[in-house]
PDB file of C-alpha atoms in Angstrom:
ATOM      1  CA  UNK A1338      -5.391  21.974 -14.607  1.00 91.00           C
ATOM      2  CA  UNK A1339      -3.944  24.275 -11.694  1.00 94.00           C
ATOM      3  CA  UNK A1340      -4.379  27.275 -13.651  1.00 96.00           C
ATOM      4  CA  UNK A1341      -8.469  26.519 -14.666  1.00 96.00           C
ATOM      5  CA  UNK A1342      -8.467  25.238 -11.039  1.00 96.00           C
ATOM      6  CA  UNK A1343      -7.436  28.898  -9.348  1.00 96.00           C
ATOM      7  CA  UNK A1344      -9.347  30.346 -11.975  1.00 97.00           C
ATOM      8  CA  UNK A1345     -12.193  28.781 -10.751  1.00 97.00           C
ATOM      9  CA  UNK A1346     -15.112  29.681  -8.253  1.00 96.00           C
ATOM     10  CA  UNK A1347     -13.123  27.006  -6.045  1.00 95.00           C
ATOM     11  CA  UNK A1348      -9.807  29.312  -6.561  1.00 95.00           C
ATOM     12  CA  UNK A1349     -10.678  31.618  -3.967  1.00 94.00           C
ATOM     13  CA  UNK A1350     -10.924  29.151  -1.203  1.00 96.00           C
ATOM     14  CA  UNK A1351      -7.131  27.681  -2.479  1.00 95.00           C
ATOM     15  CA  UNK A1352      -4.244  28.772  -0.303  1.00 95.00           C
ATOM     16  CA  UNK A1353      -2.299  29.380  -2.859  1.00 95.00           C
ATOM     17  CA  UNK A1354       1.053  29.057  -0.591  1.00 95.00           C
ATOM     18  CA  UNK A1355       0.297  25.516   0.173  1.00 96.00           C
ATOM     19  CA  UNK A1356      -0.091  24.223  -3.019  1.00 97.00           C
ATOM     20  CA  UNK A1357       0.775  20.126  -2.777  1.00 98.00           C
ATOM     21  CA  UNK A1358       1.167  18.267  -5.994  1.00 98.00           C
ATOM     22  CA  UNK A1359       0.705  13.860  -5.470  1.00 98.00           C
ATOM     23  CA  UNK A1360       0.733  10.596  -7.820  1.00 97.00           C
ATOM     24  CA  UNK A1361       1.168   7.637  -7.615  1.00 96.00           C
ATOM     25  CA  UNK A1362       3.251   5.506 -10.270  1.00 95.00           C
ATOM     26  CA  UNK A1363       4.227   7.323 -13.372  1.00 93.00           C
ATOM     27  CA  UNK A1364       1.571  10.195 -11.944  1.00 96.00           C
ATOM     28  CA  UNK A1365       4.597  10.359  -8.874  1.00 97.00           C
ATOM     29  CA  UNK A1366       6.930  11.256 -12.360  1.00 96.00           C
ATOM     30  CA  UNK A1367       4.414  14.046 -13.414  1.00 96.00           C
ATOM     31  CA  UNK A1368       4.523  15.375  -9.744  1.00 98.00           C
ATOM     32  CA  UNK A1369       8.590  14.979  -9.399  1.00 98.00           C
ATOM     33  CA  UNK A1370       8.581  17.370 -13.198  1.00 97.00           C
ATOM     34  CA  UNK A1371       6.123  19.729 -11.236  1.00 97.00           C
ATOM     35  CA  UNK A1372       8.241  20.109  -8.432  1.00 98.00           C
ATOM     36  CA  UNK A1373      11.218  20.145 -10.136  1.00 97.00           C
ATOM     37  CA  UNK A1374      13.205  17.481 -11.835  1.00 97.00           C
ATOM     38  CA  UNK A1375      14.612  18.510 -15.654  1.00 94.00           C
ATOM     39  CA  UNK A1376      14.757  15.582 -18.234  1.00 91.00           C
ATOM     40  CA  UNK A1377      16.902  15.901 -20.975  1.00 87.00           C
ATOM     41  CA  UNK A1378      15.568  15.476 -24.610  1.00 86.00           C
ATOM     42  CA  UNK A1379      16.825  15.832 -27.838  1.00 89.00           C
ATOM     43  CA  UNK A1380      20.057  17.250 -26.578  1.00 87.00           C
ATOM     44  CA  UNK A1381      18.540  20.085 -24.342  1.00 90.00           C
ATOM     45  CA  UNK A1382      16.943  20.309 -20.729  1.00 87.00           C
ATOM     46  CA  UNK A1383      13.438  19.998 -20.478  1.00 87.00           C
ATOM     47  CA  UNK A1384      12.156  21.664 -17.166  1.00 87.00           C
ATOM     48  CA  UNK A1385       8.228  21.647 -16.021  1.00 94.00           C
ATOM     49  CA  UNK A1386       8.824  23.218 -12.448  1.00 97.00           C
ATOM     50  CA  UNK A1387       5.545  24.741 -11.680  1.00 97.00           C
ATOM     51  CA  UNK A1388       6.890  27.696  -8.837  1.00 97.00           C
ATOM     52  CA  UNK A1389       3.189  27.322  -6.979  1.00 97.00           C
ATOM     53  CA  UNK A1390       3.993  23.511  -6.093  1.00 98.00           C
ATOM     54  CA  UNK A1391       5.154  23.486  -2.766  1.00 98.00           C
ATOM     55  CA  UNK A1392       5.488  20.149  -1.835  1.00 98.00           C
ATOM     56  CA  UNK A1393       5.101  16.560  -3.551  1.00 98.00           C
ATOM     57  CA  UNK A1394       3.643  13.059  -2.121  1.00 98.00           C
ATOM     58  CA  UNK A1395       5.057  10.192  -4.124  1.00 98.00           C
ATOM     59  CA  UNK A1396       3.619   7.113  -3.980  1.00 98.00           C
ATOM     60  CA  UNK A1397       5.666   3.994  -5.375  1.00 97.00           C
ATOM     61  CA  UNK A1398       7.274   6.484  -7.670  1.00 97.00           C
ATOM     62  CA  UNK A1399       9.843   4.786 -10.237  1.00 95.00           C
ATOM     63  CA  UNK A1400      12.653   5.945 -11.564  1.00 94.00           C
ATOM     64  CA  UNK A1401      12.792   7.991 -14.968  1.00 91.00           C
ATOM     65  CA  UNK A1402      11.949   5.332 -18.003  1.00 84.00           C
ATOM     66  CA  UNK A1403      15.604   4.793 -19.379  1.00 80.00           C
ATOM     67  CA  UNK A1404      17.587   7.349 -17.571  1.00 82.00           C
ATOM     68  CA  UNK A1405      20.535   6.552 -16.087  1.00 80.00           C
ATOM     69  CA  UNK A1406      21.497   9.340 -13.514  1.00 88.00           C
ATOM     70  CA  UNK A1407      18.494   9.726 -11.000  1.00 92.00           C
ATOM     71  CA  UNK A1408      20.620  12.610  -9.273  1.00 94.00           C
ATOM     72  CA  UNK A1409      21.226  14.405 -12.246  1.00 93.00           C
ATOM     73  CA  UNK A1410      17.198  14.401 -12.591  1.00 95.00           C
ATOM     74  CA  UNK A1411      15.909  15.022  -8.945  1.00 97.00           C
ATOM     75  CA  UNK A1412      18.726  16.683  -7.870  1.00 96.00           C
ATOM     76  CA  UNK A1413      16.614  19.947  -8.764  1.00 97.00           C
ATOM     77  CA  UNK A1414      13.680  19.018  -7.009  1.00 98.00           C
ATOM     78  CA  UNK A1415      13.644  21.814  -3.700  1.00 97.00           C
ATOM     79  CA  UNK A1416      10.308  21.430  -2.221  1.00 98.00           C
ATOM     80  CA  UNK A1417       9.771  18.850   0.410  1.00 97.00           C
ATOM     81  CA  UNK A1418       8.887  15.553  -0.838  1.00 98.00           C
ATOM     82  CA  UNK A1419       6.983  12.464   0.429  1.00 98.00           C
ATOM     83  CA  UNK A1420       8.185   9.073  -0.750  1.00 98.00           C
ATOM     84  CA  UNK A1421       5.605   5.966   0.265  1.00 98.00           C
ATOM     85  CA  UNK A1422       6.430   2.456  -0.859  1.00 97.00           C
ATOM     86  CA  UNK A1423       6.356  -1.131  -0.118  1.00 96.00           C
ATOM     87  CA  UNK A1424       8.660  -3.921  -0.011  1.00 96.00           C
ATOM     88  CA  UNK A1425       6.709  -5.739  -2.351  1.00 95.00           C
ATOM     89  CA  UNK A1426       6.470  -2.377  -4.588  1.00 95.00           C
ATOM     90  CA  UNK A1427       7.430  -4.382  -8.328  1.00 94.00           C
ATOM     91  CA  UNK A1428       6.423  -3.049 -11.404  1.00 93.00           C
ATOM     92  CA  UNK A1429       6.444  -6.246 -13.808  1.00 92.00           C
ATOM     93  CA  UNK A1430       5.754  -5.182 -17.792  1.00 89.00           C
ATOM     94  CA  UNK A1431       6.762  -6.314 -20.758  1.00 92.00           C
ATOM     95  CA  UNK A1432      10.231  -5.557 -21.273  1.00 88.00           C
ATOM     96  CA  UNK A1433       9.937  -3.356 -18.119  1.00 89.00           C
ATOM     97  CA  UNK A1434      11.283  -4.512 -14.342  1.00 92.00           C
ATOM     98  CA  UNK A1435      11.678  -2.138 -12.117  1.00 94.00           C
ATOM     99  CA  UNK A1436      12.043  -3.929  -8.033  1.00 95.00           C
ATOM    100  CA  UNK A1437      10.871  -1.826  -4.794  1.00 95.00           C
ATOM    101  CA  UNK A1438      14.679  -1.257  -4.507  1.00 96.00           C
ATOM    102  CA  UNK A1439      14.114   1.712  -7.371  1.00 96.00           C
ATOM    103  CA  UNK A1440      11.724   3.605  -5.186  1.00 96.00           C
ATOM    104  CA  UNK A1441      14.518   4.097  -2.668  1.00 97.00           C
ATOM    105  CA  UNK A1442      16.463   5.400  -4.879  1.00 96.00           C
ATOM    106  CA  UNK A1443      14.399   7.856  -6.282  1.00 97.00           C
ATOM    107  CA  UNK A1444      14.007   8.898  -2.921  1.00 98.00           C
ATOM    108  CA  UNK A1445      18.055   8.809  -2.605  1.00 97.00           C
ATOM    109  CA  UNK A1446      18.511  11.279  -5.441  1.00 97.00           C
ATOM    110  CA  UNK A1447      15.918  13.973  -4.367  1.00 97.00           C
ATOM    111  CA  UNK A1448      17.937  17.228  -3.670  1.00 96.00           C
ATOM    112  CA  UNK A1449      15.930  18.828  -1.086  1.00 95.00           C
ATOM    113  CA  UNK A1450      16.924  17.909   2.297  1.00 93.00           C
ATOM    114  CA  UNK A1451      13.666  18.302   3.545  1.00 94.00           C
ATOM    115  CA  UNK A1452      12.306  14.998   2.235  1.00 96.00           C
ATOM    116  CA  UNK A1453      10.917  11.821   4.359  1.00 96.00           C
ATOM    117  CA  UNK A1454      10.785   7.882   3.598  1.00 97.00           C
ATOM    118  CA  UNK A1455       7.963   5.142   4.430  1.00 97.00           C
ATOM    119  CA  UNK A1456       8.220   1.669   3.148  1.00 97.00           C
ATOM    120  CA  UNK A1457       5.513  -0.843   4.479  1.00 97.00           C
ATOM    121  CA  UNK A1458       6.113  -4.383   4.609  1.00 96.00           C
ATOM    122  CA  UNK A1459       4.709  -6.355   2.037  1.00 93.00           C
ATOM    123  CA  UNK A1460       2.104  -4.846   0.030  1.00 91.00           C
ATOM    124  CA  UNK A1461       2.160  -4.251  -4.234  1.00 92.00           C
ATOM    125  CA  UNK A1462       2.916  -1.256  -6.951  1.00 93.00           C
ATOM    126  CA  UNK A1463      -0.949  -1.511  -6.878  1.00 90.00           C
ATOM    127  CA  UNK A1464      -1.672  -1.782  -2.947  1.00 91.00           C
ATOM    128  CA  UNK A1465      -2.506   2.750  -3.844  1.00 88.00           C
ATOM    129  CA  UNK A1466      -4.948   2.345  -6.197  1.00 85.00           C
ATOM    130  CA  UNK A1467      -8.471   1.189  -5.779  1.00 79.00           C
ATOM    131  CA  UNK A1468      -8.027  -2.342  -6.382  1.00 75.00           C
ATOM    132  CA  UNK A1469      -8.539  -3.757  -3.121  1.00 68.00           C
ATOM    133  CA  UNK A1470      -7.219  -7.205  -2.935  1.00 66.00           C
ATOM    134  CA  UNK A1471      -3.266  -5.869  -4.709  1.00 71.00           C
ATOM    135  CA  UNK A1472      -1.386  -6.202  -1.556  1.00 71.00           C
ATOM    136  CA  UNK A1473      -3.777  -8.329   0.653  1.00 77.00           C
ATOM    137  CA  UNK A1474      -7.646  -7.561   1.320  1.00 80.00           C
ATOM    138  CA  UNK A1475      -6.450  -6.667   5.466  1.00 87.00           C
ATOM    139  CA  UNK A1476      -2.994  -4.830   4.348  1.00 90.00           C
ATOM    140  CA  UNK A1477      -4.598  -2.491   1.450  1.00 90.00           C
ATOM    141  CA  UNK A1478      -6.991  -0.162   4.363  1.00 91.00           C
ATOM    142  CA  UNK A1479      -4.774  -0.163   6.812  1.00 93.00           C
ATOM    143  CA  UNK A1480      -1.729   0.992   4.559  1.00 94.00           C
ATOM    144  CA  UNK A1481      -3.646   3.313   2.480  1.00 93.00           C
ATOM    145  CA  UNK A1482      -5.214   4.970   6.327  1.00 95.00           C
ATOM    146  CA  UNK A1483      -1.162   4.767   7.477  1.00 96.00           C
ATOM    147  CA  UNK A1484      -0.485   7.061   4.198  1.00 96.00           C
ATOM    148  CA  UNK A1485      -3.405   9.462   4.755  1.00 96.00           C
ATOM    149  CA  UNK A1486      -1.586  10.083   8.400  1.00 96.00           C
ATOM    150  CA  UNK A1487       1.501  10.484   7.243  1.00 96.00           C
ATOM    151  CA  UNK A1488       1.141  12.503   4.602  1.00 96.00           C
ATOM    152  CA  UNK A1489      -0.934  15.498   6.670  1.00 96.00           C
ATOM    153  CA  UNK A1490       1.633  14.663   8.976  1.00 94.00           C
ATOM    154  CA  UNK A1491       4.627  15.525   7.023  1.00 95.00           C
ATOM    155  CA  UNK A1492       2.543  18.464   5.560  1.00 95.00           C
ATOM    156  CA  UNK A1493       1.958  20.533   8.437  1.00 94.00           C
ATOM    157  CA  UNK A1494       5.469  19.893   9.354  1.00 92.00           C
ATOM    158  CA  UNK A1495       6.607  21.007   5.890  1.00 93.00           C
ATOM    159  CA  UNK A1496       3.839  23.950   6.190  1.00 94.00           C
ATOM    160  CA  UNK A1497       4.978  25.115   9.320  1.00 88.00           C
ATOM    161  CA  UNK A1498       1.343  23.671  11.501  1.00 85.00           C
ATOM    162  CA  UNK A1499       3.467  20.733  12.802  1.00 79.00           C
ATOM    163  CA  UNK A1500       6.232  19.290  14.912  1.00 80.00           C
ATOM    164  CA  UNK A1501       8.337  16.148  13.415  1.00 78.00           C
ATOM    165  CA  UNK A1502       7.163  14.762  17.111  1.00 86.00           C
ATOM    166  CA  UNK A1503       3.640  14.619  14.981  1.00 87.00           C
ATOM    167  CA  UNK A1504       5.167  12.419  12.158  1.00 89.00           C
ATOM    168  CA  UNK A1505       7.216  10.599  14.559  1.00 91.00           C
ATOM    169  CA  UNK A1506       3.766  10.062  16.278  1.00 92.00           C
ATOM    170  CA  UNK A1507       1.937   8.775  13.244  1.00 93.00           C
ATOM    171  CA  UNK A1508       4.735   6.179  12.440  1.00 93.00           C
ATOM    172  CA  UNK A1509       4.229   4.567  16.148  1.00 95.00           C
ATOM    173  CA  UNK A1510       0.760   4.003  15.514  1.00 95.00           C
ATOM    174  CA  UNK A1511       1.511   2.108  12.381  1.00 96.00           C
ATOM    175  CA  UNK A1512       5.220   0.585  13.487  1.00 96.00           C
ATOM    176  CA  UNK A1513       3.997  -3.458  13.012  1.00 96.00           C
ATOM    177  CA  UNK A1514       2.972  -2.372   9.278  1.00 96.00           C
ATOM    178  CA  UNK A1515       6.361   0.094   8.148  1.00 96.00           C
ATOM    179  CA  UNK A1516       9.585  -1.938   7.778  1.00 96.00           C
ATOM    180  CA  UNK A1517      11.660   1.345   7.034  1.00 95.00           C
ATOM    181  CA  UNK A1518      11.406   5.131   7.710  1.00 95.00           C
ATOM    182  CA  UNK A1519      14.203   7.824   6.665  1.00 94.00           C
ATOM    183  CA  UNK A1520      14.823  11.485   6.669  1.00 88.00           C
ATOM    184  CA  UNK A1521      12.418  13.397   8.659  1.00 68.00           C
ATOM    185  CA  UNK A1522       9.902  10.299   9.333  1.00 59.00           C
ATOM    186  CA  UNK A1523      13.070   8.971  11.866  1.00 49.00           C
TER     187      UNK A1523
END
């Protein structure tokens, strides 16, 4: 998709240094392989790093479907990352549980050390996503607005156009909604 994208009439207007990969769910797991983290399969490493992603924003991202080391995994991811969760972040399938405590970790095991936290209080897995009423009809906008900040918060910090006073700024305005903020969001 990136390389049709920059191949594009669009491509011309795409800095091309600031590439930002983002998902949400299992799309967070395609952006953590972009920027990054090796899977092994059938007895060898499988590595998708794309070199043009820069930087990743993770929403509710969950930990690798029946992996066991999360550090062996993310350790390789380099780029800055964004992690955004909830405490009510629980992904409930069929012989699948995974609790909002998995997010953190994913966030735990990221190798870069440039790499920042948000958890709001309360909310869903599906508070992201266009269903509206997922983590409460008055939480939903005002979380999904408090991402949008923080997000072009932490990348113009990452990208060099910011201060962390401008994240630390962004996490103020939306203090009585965050319950928890680590690495460069503190």
């Amino acid at each position: 998709a990136l390389d049709q994208l920059l191949a594009s009439p669009l491509g011309e207007r795409i800095d091309t240094q600031r590439i930002v990969a983002a998902g949400h769910s299992y799309g967070a797991n395609t952006t953590l392989l972009a920027a990054g983290a090796c899977v092994e399969r059938e007895g060898k490493t499988v590595a998708l790093r794309d070199e043009r992603v820069r930087a990743a924003v993770l929403l509710s991202a969950p930990p690798f479907y029946g992996e066991r080391e999360p550090s062996r995994i993310l350790g390789p991811v380099q780029v800055p990352t964004l992690h955004v969760t909830a405490t009510g972040d629980v992904i409930r399938i069929p012989g699948y549980y995974s609790g909002a405590e998995d997010r953190i970790a994913v966030f735990d095991a990221i190798g870069s050390k440039h790499k920042a936290l948000a958890v709001f209080e309360g909310g869903s897995h599906s508070m992201f996503t266009d269903r509206p009423g997922t983590g409460g009809a008055e939480l939903n906008p005002r979380v999904k607005t408090a991402t949008t900040e923080l997000s072009l918060a932490f990348l113009q910090t990452s990208f060099g156009r910011g201060s962390p006073r401008t994240m630390a700024q962004c996490v103020e305005r939306h203090r009585e909604i965050i319950a928890r903020v680590d690495g460069l969001v503190a």
